[in-house]
Amino acid sequence: MGRGGRSSIYIVDEGAHIDQAEKVEAAIIGNADCRGWVSSVNGMGNLFYRKRQNDSVKVFTFRLEDDPRKTPEWIARKKASTDPVTWAQEYELDYGASAEGVCIPGPWVQAAVKLGKLLGDRLGRWMSPTAPGVAGMDVGGGGKGKTVLVIRKGPVVRVPKSWNTPDNITTTHSALDETRQAGAGVMNYDPIGVGNTVTSTLKHANTDGLKVYPINVGDSPSDAEWPDGRKAKEMFANLKAELWWTVRCAFQRSYELLLFLEGQEGGCDHPLEDIIVLPDSKELTGQLPVPKWLKNEKGRIAIESKLSLARRGIPSPDFAEALVLTYAPEPIEDFVMPSVTPVFGGRGAGLLS
């Protein structure tokens, strides 16, 4: 598509609906210096959405109300005869509406952002520099793979930090410094693959005042018992699925709390300790509603793999995975050397469908 020609301008129509859009982008770069992507909305898991959220890209938005043929009467009739999800996606440009099969639906993510602004001073005790916190680090290898650090204090998630460098030794020290400065006492990281460099670096780094744990999300689930009486090992394919589902539950509670505060149907008053509040980070809010959940051959919940995401043309959700690591249960040991694989103890969590 577009490869081989030379043009003054190249327009890609319905770019959000094109399979392997990254390959199309690579092909047309040599075709034209001026390239425009036009599309209706198709969720967040595609190149068009990422372009739309890029502040360096010029964006023109044509809304329903901008069409002089679409009178208020026409809009009312059309909306009454259209499925709400379809209406939100096709006519209101709602990127979070088409959330079929995703682990964390877009509206839940947006609710967590809105709650941060709505609750304000009620979140004060978690905003303090001395409040305990947990950091999660998803390790990248440079190029498109960023190393991302997310710090969470209770329900409050801070603005993520990221480094786009293959020098994971320097990045590890930077992450330790950021964690200390934020007042967080724990830093979790994924030691698999490029995370090995972090493990090696930590053996010689100054970790005084910090508990640093390698969290292999491919391990078995924890021994936690969920409210319906089932063990995590009966419910989830691996620790990754358990952690993502724990985060999903927190987002659902945030969504229900927002509905409650706004007096809408389906609302529920949840303790603030049980919700999650997000900063207005485009990378984080854009990645969370992307991975899908499924059930494996044993009927256990699994989360879409990076390979499956790549087949859909979606890069690794490094910001989202860094956040998920902040929910890993702390190992039983008081202190764990980076080379030791931790054994997880139980912890309670809510189970929401």
Short mmCIF file of C-alpha atoms in Angstrom, two decimals, residues 15-349:
data_model
loop_
_atom_site.label_atom_id
_atom_site.label_comp_id
_atom_site.label_asym_id
_atom_site.label_seq_id
_atom_site.Cartn_x
_atom_site.Cartn_y
_atom_site.Cartn_z
CA GLY A 15 -6.70 4.54 8.97
CA ALA A 16 -8.01 3.23 12.30
CA HIS A 17 -9.50 0.20 10.53
CA ILE A 18 -6.42 -0.89 8.55
CA ASP A 19 -4.68 -4.11 9.52
CA GLN A 20 -0.90 -3.77 10.01
CA ALA A 21 -1.12 0.01 9.86
CA GLU A 22 2.53 0.32 10.95
CA LYS A 23 3.58 -1.41 7.71
CA VAL A 24 1.44 1.00 5.73
CA GLU A 25 3.08 3.91 7.52
CA ALA A 26 6.54 2.55 6.73
CA ALA A 27 5.61 2.08 3.07
CA ILE A 28 4.24 5.58 2.46
CA ILE A 29 7.04 7.47 4.22
CA GLY A 30 9.05 7.31 0.99
CA ASN A 31 6.00 8.06 -1.13
CA ALA A 32 5.18 11.52 0.21
CA ASP A 33 6.51 13.96 2.77
CA CYS A 34 2.99 15.23 3.41
CA ARG A 35 0.78 12.43 4.74
CA GLY A 36 -2.72 12.67 6.18
CA TRP A 37 -4.60 9.98 8.09
CA VAL A 38 -8.39 10.22 8.09
CA SER A 39 -10.68 7.88 9.98
CA SER A 40 -13.74 7.23 12.03
CA VAL A 41 -13.04 6.00 15.55
CA ASN A 42 -12.09 2.37 16.16
CA GLY A 43 -10.98 2.18 19.78
CA MET A 44 -7.54 2.85 21.24
CA GLY A 45 -5.56 -0.14 20.06
CA ASN A 46 -4.36 1.17 16.72
CA LEU A 47 -1.84 3.50 15.06
CA PHE A 48 -4.48 6.10 14.20
CA TYR A 49 -5.34 6.59 17.88
CA ARG A 50 -1.68 6.96 18.81
CA LYS A 51 -1.21 9.55 16.08
CA ARG A 52 -4.33 11.37 17.28
CA GLN A 53 -2.91 11.63 20.79
CA ASN A 54 0.53 12.82 19.62
CA ASP A 55 0.88 16.51 20.47
CA SER A 56 3.34 17.04 17.60
CA VAL A 57 0.76 15.99 15.00
CA LYS A 58 -1.65 18.57 13.56
CA VAL A 59 -5.23 17.42 14.06
CA PHE A 60 -8.46 18.52 12.41
CA THR A 61 -11.67 17.19 13.99
CA PHE A 62 -14.97 17.15 12.11
CA ARG A 63 -17.79 16.51 14.56
CA LEU A 64 -21.38 15.54 13.96
CA GLU A 65 -22.60 19.02 14.78
CA ASP A 66 -20.28 20.51 12.15
CA ASP A 67 -22.33 18.93 9.36
CA PRO A 68 -25.13 21.39 8.46
CA ARG A 69 -27.29 18.50 7.26
CA LYS A 70 -27.35 16.98 10.77
CA THR A 71 -30.03 19.04 12.51
CA PRO A 72 -30.88 18.52 16.22
CA GLU A 73 -34.02 16.67 15.12
CA TRP A 74 -32.02 14.36 12.83
CA ILE A 75 -29.51 13.69 15.63
CA ALA A 76 -32.29 12.84 18.12
CA ARG A 77 -33.96 10.39 15.72
CA LYS A 78 -30.66 8.73 14.77
CA LYS A 79 -29.51 8.38 18.37
CA ALA A 80 -32.82 6.83 19.42
CA SER A 81 -32.48 4.12 16.77
CA THR A 82 -28.76 3.38 17.24
CA ASP A 83 -27.00 1.08 19.69
CA PRO A 84 -25.37 3.25 22.44
CA VAL A 85 -21.87 1.83 21.89
CA THR A 86 -22.12 2.30 18.14
CA TRP A 87 -23.46 5.83 18.60
CA ALA A 88 -20.65 6.80 20.97
CA GLN A 89 -17.98 5.45 18.64
CA GLU A 90 -19.31 6.46 15.24
CA TYR A 91 -20.96 9.79 16.06
CA GLU A 92 -19.42 11.11 19.29
CA LEU A 93 -15.79 10.15 18.54
CA ASP A 94 -15.57 8.14 21.78
CA TYR A 95 -12.36 6.11 21.54
CA GLY A 96 -13.23 4.16 24.68
CA ALA A 97 -16.63 3.01 23.46
CA SER A 98 -15.48 0.02 21.39
CA ALA A 99 -14.13 -1.91 24.34
CA GLU A 100 -15.35 -5.41 23.49
CA GLY A 101 -13.19 -8.05 25.13
CA VAL A 102 -10.64 -5.69 26.66
CA CYS A 103 -9.53 -6.24 30.24
CA ILE A 104 -9.94 -2.61 31.31
CA PRO A 105 -12.64 -0.75 29.32
CA GLY A 106 -11.92 2.80 28.19
CA PRO A 107 -14.80 4.42 30.15
CA TRP A 108 -13.36 2.95 33.37
CA VAL A 109 -9.97 4.48 32.57
CA GLN A 110 -11.49 7.89 31.87
CA ALA A 111 -13.46 7.66 35.11
CA ALA A 112 -10.20 7.18 37.03
CA VAL A 113 -8.79 10.35 35.44
CA LYS A 114 -11.95 12.32 36.18
CA LEU A 115 -12.00 11.15 39.81
CA GLY A 116 -8.52 12.58 40.32
CA LYS A 117 -9.86 16.03 39.49
CA LEU A 118 -13.18 15.54 41.28
CA LEU A 119 -11.92 14.22 44.64
CA GLY A 120 -9.18 16.83 45.07
CA ASP A 121 -8.36 17.34 48.76
CA ARG A 122 -9.90 14.02 49.75
CA LEU A 123 -6.81 12.39 48.25
CA GLY A 124 -4.47 14.59 50.27
CA ARG A 125 -3.02 11.94 52.55
CA TRP A 126 -1.73 10.00 49.55
CA MET A 127 -0.23 13.08 47.93
CA SER A 128 2.25 13.63 50.75
CA PRO A 129 5.93 12.93 50.03
CA THR A 130 6.02 10.79 53.18
CA ALA A 131 3.06 8.59 52.20
CA PRO A 132 4.15 5.01 51.50
CA GLY A 133 4.19 3.99 47.86
CA VAL A 134 5.15 1.32 45.36
CA ALA A 135 7.01 1.77 42.08
CA GLY A 136 6.69 -0.51 39.07
CA MET A 137 9.34 -0.56 36.35
CA ASP A 138 8.78 -2.09 32.93
CA VAL A 139 12.20 -2.47 31.35
CA GLY A 140 12.74 -1.55 27.69
CA GLY A 141 15.69 -2.13 25.44
CA GLY A 142 15.92 1.19 23.64
CA GLY A 143 14.49 2.04 20.21
CA LYS A 144 10.70 1.71 20.42
CA GLY A 145 10.97 -0.08 23.75
CA LYS A 146 10.87 2.46 26.57
CA THR A 147 11.72 1.82 30.18
CA VAL A 148 8.79 3.14 32.21
CA LEU A 149 8.51 3.84 35.93
CA VAL A 150 5.08 4.25 37.53
CA ILE A 151 4.71 5.17 41.20
CA ARG A 152 1.46 4.57 43.06
CA LYS A 153 0.60 5.75 46.55
CA GLY A 154 -2.56 4.04 47.71
CA PRO A 155 -5.14 4.78 45.00
CA VAL A 156 -3.18 7.71 43.55
CA VAL A 157 -0.99 7.06 40.50
CA ARG A 158 1.67 9.66 39.78
CA VAL A 159 2.70 10.89 36.33
CA PRO A 160 4.91 8.15 34.82
CA LYS A 161 8.59 8.61 34.05
CA SER A 162 10.12 7.05 30.93
CA TRP A 163 13.54 6.63 29.35
CA ASN A 164 14.15 5.78 25.70
CA THR A 165 17.70 4.45 25.90
CA PRO A 166 19.39 1.04 25.62
CA ASP A 167 21.58 1.95 28.60
CA ASN A 168 19.61 0.11 31.27
CA ILE A 169 22.43 0.45 33.79
CA THR A 170 22.03 4.23 33.95
CA THR A 171 18.28 3.87 33.70
CA THR A 172 18.20 1.55 36.70
CA HIS A 173 20.03 4.09 38.85
CA SER A 174 17.67 6.82 37.61
CA ALA A 175 14.65 4.69 38.52
CA LEU A 176 16.03 4.08 42.02
CA ASP A 177 16.56 7.82 42.49
CA GLU A 178 13.05 8.64 41.27
CA THR A 179 11.56 6.04 43.60
CA ARG A 180 13.44 7.44 46.62
CA GLN A 181 12.56 11.05 45.80
CA ALA A 182 8.88 10.11 45.59
CA GLY A 183 9.05 8.53 49.04
CA ALA A 184 8.12 5.06 47.78
CA GLY A 185 9.66 2.21 49.74
CA VAL A 186 9.20 -0.61 47.22
CA MET A 187 10.21 -0.99 43.57
CA ASN A 188 9.02 -3.96 41.50
CA TYR A 189 10.41 -4.81 38.08
CA ASP A 190 10.10 -7.56 35.49
CA PRO A 191 13.46 -9.42 35.42
CA ILE A 192 12.79 -11.43 32.25
CA GLY A 193 14.58 -10.61 28.98
CA VAL A 194 16.19 -7.16 29.01
CA GLY A 195 15.31 -7.00 32.70
CA ASN A 196 18.39 -9.16 33.32
CA THR A 197 20.48 -6.01 33.01
CA VAL A 198 18.54 -4.46 35.87
CA THR A 199 19.09 -7.54 38.01
CA SER A 200 22.83 -7.39 37.37
CA THR A 201 22.97 -3.67 38.09
CA LEU A 202 21.03 -4.02 41.34
CA LYS A 203 23.63 -6.41 42.72
CA HIS A 204 26.07 -3.49 42.83
CA ALA A 205 23.66 -0.56 43.27
CA ASN A 206 22.84 1.30 46.45
CA THR A 207 19.35 0.13 47.39
CA ASP A 208 19.47 1.39 50.98
CA GLY A 209 16.00 2.32 52.15
CA LEU A 210 14.31 0.46 49.31
CA LYS A 211 12.89 -3.01 48.87
CA VAL A 212 13.49 -4.06 45.27
CA TYR A 213 11.72 -7.15 44.00
CA PRO A 214 11.94 -9.02 40.68
CA ILE A 215 8.39 -9.93 39.63
CA ASN A 216 8.18 -12.64 36.98
CA VAL A 217 4.64 -12.23 35.67
CA GLY A 218 4.92 -15.60 33.94
CA ASP A 219 5.00 -17.34 37.34
CA SER A 220 2.01 -19.09 38.87
CA PRO A 221 -0.66 -16.95 40.53
CA SER A 222 -0.44 -16.21 44.25
CA ASP A 223 -2.18 -18.12 47.03
CA ALA A 224 -4.75 -15.34 47.47
CA GLU A 225 -8.37 -16.25 48.01
CA TRP A 226 -10.94 -14.14 46.17
CA PRO A 227 -14.32 -13.10 47.64
CA ASP A 228 -16.15 -15.93 45.88
CA GLY A 229 -13.97 -18.46 47.71
CA ARG A 230 -11.81 -19.47 44.78
CA LYS A 231 -8.04 -19.44 44.92
CA ALA A 232 -6.14 -17.26 42.47
CA LYS A 233 -4.47 -20.40 41.12
CA GLU A 234 -7.92 -21.75 40.17
CA MET A 235 -8.91 -18.55 38.38
CA PHE A 236 -5.85 -17.29 36.52
CA ALA A 237 -3.41 -18.71 34.00
CA ASN A 238 -0.44 -16.92 35.57
CA LEU A 239 0.57 -14.05 37.83
CA LYS A 240 0.21 -11.57 34.95
CA ALA A 241 -3.48 -12.36 34.61
CA GLU A 242 -4.00 -12.11 38.38
CA LEU A 243 -2.35 -8.68 38.53
CA TRP A 244 -4.21 -7.33 35.49
CA TRP A 245 -7.50 -8.57 36.95
CA THR A 246 -6.72 -6.95 40.29
CA VAL A 247 -6.13 -3.66 38.48
CA ARG A 248 -9.31 -4.19 36.45
CA CYS A 249 -11.29 -4.49 39.70
CA ALA A 250 -9.84 -1.22 40.99
CA PHE A 251 -10.84 0.54 37.77
CA GLN A 252 -14.35 -0.86 37.92
CA ARG A 253 -14.74 0.45 41.47
CA SER A 254 -13.53 3.86 40.27
CA TYR A 255 -16.12 3.83 37.51
CA GLU A 256 -18.90 2.87 39.92
CA LEU A 257 -17.81 5.53 42.42
CA LEU A 258 -17.91 8.20 39.72
CA LEU A 259 -21.44 7.16 38.77
CA PHE A 260 -22.41 7.32 42.44
CA LEU A 261 -20.96 10.81 42.89
CA GLU A 262 -22.74 11.99 39.75
CA GLY A 263 -26.03 10.42 40.85
CA GLN A 264 -26.18 8.06 37.89
CA GLU A 265 -27.66 4.58 37.67
CA GLY A 266 -25.24 1.78 38.51
CA GLY A 267 -23.22 3.85 40.95
CA CYS A 268 -21.74 2.48 44.17
CA ASP A 269 -19.93 4.22 47.04
CA HIS A 270 -16.53 2.54 47.42
CA PRO A 271 -13.81 3.38 49.97
CA LEU A 272 -11.11 5.53 48.41
CA GLU A 273 -8.50 2.93 49.38
CA ASP A 274 -10.14 0.48 46.95
CA ILE A 275 -10.22 2.66 43.82
CA ILE A 276 -7.55 3.92 41.45
CA VAL A 277 -6.97 7.52 40.38
CA LEU A 278 -4.95 8.33 37.27
CA PRO A 279 -3.00 11.37 36.13
CA ASP A 280 -3.85 12.77 32.71
CA SER A 281 -1.11 10.77 30.94
CA LYS A 282 -1.88 10.04 27.29
CA GLU A 283 0.51 7.08 27.17
CA LEU A 284 -0.95 5.42 30.25
CA THR A 285 -4.62 6.09 29.51
CA GLY A 286 -4.10 5.06 25.89
CA GLN A 287 -2.49 1.71 26.70
CA LEU A 288 -4.66 0.46 29.56
CA PRO A 289 -7.79 -0.24 27.44
CA VAL A 290 -5.83 -2.20 24.80
CA PRO A 291 -4.96 -5.76 26.01
CA LYS A 292 -7.83 -8.23 25.84
CA TRP A 293 -8.67 -10.99 28.27
CA LEU A 294 -9.65 -14.52 27.39
CA LYS A 295 -9.93 -17.95 28.93
CA ASN A 296 -7.37 -20.65 28.19
CA GLU A 297 -8.03 -24.32 27.57
CA LYS A 298 -8.33 -24.91 31.33
CA GLY A 299 -10.94 -22.19 31.69
CA ARG A 300 -8.59 -19.82 33.49
CA ILE A 301 -8.36 -16.11 32.80
CA ALA A 302 -5.41 -15.04 30.65
CA ILE A 303 -4.28 -11.67 29.30
CA GLU A 304 -3.41 -11.09 25.66
CA SER A 305 0.29 -11.71 25.04
CA LYS A 306 2.74 -9.23 23.56
CA LEU A 307 2.99 -11.49 20.50
CA SER A 308 -0.77 -11.31 19.99
CA LEU A 309 -0.69 -7.53 20.38
CA ALA A 310 2.13 -7.34 17.82
CA ARG A 311 0.02 -9.31 15.36
CA ARG A 312 -2.63 -6.62 15.75
CA GLY A 313 0.04 -4.00 15.04
CA ILE A 314 0.13 -2.80 18.65
CA PRO A 315 3.43 -2.21 20.47
CA SER A 316 4.06 -3.44 24.00
CA PRO A 317 1.92 -1.51 26.54
CA ASP A 318 4.93 -0.59 28.67
CA PHE A 319 3.23 2.20 30.64
CA ALA A 320 0.28 -0.03 31.53
CA GLU A 321 2.51 -2.94 32.52
CA ALA A 322 4.58 -0.71 34.80
CA LEU A 323 1.37 0.27 36.60
CA VAL A 324 0.28 -3.36 36.88
CA LEU A 325 3.58 -4.23 38.59
CA THR A 326 2.72 -1.85 41.45
CA TYR A 327 -0.06 -4.28 42.42
CA ALA A 328 2.24 -7.29 42.84
CA PRO A 329 1.91 -8.74 46.37
CA GLU A 330 5.03 -8.19 48.41
CA PRO A 331 7.08 -11.36 48.82
CA ILE A 332 7.03 -13.10 52.17
CA GLU A 333 10.70 -12.35 52.80
CA ASP A 334 11.53 -9.04 54.47
CA PHE A 335 14.37 -8.59 52.02
CA VAL A 336 14.96 -10.28 48.69
CA MET A 337 18.19 -10.11 46.75
CA PRO A 338 17.54 -9.34 43.08
CA SER A 339 18.76 -12.78 42.01
CA VAL A 340 16.15 -14.58 44.14
CA THR A 341 12.75 -15.47 42.77
CA PRO A 342 10.22 -14.40 45.43
CA VAL A 343 7.48 -16.60 46.85
CA PHE A 344 4.24 -14.72 47.07
CA GLY A 345 1.96 -14.65 50.07
CA GLY A 346 -1.79 -14.11 50.03
CA ARG A 347 -3.67 -10.83 49.94
CA GLY A 348 -7.29 -9.93 49.60
CA ALA A 349 -8.80 -8.43 46.48
#
